[in-house]
């Protein structure tokens, strides 16, 4: 049998063009440029989309505030919210509230990160330490940190300590486990190569595993920061004399929905700002891991 | 050379009756012992270039890892200049297939890392890095990050970095396995230049038979299940080799001979797990 004897069966001969294979202008399905899966878009299109998103959100808010303008289910207008924010800034509560809340999160979350990096490095690097801590952290991770609030109020009083403790407890297990994952992702070849270059175990930890995991650790910190603010709100709702969440409760008492909106806005902007700062720090300190 | 008579009698690398068993299975009860290396012995002389070839699963990479000290043998011994290997060290530089450069360090910093660990003074260190980058034709890329380099350049950096602490033995674990054919050819030339210029003893693992013949002086052919040393073949070419070498009838015959050896073994022993149950 020669090659010419072999006939390849054709599903669609040239005489009968398939409707599936293409339309009148050619084969295949034309790909759109704007909504292509995983497709790149030009920077200008990108910024236009961002601006459009913000405008849309503000537009919806404006629309909703005119529809729900009555009593009860009321949504304040953008102007009213802005005025409430200015009002709180003028009467001298906004800045101390902002500082009090930020301070609690900053202290609590810093402690959480330090613990998370230390234990994450150990667990991600040593199988024995991983096995030792697995049951404890597996258990503690599923104890809702918010359920510990009453306990902390008894143990630590109603000052700053229980609030900071809640921020720590509510985030530390996520930080530990996620940092451990980042550490586990350090390629084996990198560690092996370091040993054959004469590095000690300590040197490998300090000068190979840590720098490789560093940008990933910042990403972990970015992701779990939201949980830190969540814990702060719970802490302030229960017992506080100042703070952004405490001020929301106060606003509720006076039915100041405009103030509540203003405070929510502060939370959101604070989140965006901290995320931006952490991302900038990651890109500056780890040029190699920039995407 | 009379003072080094003893040294000359001891081979550079001696692999003596090496066995390596792995425990397979995740629970202690269902664990099975699989023999990865079964009584392998051979020696490598000072300055020699030896390749280990074999199909995947023949234990060749495990063997190299044991020589490097990164893995331990179940029994048997590795000796370098008559001294037993108890762990990894800078006297045995190693190059992996991929992912072994420090992505946050520049090319020059990568090459310098082993020298920093050895606490070599900075001027000396810079001199050594410069020299190595020159040999590997990487001088103009000294300040680049690994992600900015092609696969072939990365492997050149990896070789330069492994050579930096002047190792007694250079261990290469399928160093060109992830490269395209053209890059591979140029890297082989680089490796030959390095070997001819430095006289470093080289032990290289590859599954590419022509590559093994072109580069090395002796070839250890390993067969899988369990990993055994089937034969040691002397390569009949001298130090001067080039494109013509690969067209030499002896070269082509040798390729056939070794590839037949590898295929026969894998055909007669299909997927047989020559392990013994733990219980």
CSV table of C-alpha atoms in Angstrom, one decimal, chain A residues 187-200 203-204 207-213 286-291, chain B residues 65 68 70-71 88-94 96 98-105 113-114 116-117 145 147 161-162 165:
chain,number,residue,atom,x,y,z
A,187,UNK,CA,11.9,25.5,44.7
A,188,UNK,CA,13.8,22.5,46.0
A,189,UNK,CA,16.5,23.0,43.5
A,190,UNK,CA,17.2,26.5,45.0
A,191,UNK,CA,17.7,25.0,48.4
A,192,UNK,CA,19.8,22.1,47.1
A,193,UNK,CA,22.0,24.4,45.0
A,194,UNK,CA,22.6,26.5,48.1
A,195,UNK,CA,23.8,23.5,50.1
A,196,UNK,CA,26.2,22.5,47.4
A,197,UNK,CA,27.5,26.1,47.4
A,198,UNK,CA,28.5,25.6,51.0
A,199,UNK,CA,25.5,27.3,52.7
A,200,UNK,CA,24.6,26.2,56.2
A,203,UNK,CA,22.2,30.6,55.8
A,204,UNK,CA,19.7,28.9,53.6
A,207,UNK,CA,19.5,34.2,52.7
A,208,UNK,CA,17.6,31.9,50.4
A,209,UNK,CA,14.2,30.9,51.7
A,210,UNK,CA,13.3,34.2,53.4
A,211,UNK,CA,14.2,36.5,50.4
A,212,UNK,CA,12.4,34.1,48.0
A,213,UNK,CA,9.3,34.1,50.2
A,286,UNK,CA,11.3,42.8,45.3
A,287,UNK,CA,11.7,44.1,41.7
A,288,UNK,CA,12.3,40.6,40.6
A,289,UNK,CA,8.8,39.5,41.6
A,290,UNK,CA,7.0,42.3,39.9
A,291,UNK,CA,4.4,41.2,37.5
B,65,UNK,CA,22.3,13.4,44.7
B,68,UNK,CA,26.5,15.5,46.3
B,70,UNK,CA,22.0,15.9,49.4
B,71,UNK,CA,20.7,12.4,49.9
B,88,UNK,CA,26.7,18.5,50.8
B,89,UNK,CA,29.7,20.9,50.5
B,90,UNK,CA,31.2,23.4,48.2
B,91,UNK,CA,33.8,20.9,47.0
B,92,UNK,CA,31.1,19.3,44.9
B,93,UNK,CA,29.4,22.0,42.9
B,94,UNK,CA,26.1,21.0,41.4
B,96,UNK,CA,20.3,21.3,38.1
B,98,UNK,CA,16.2,24.4,36.0
B,99,UNK,CA,14.9,26.7,38.7
B,100,UNK,CA,18.1,26.9,40.6
B,101,UNK,CA,19.1,30.5,40.2
B,102,UNK,CA,18.3,33.1,42.9
B,103,UNK,CA,15.7,35.1,41.1
B,104,UNK,CA,16.3,38.3,43.2
B,105,UNK,CA,20.0,38.3,42.6
B,113,UNK,CA,27.0,33.7,46.3
B,114,UNK,CA,29.2,30.6,47.0
B,116,UNK,CA,30.4,35.1,49.8
B,117,UNK,CA,29.6,32.1,51.9
B,145,UNK,CA,18.1,39.3,36.7
B,147,UNK,CA,14.1,36.3,34.5
B,161,UNK,CA,28.0,29.7,40.0
B,162,UNK,CA,28.8,26.0,40.6
B,165,UNK,CA,34.2,28.0,44.7
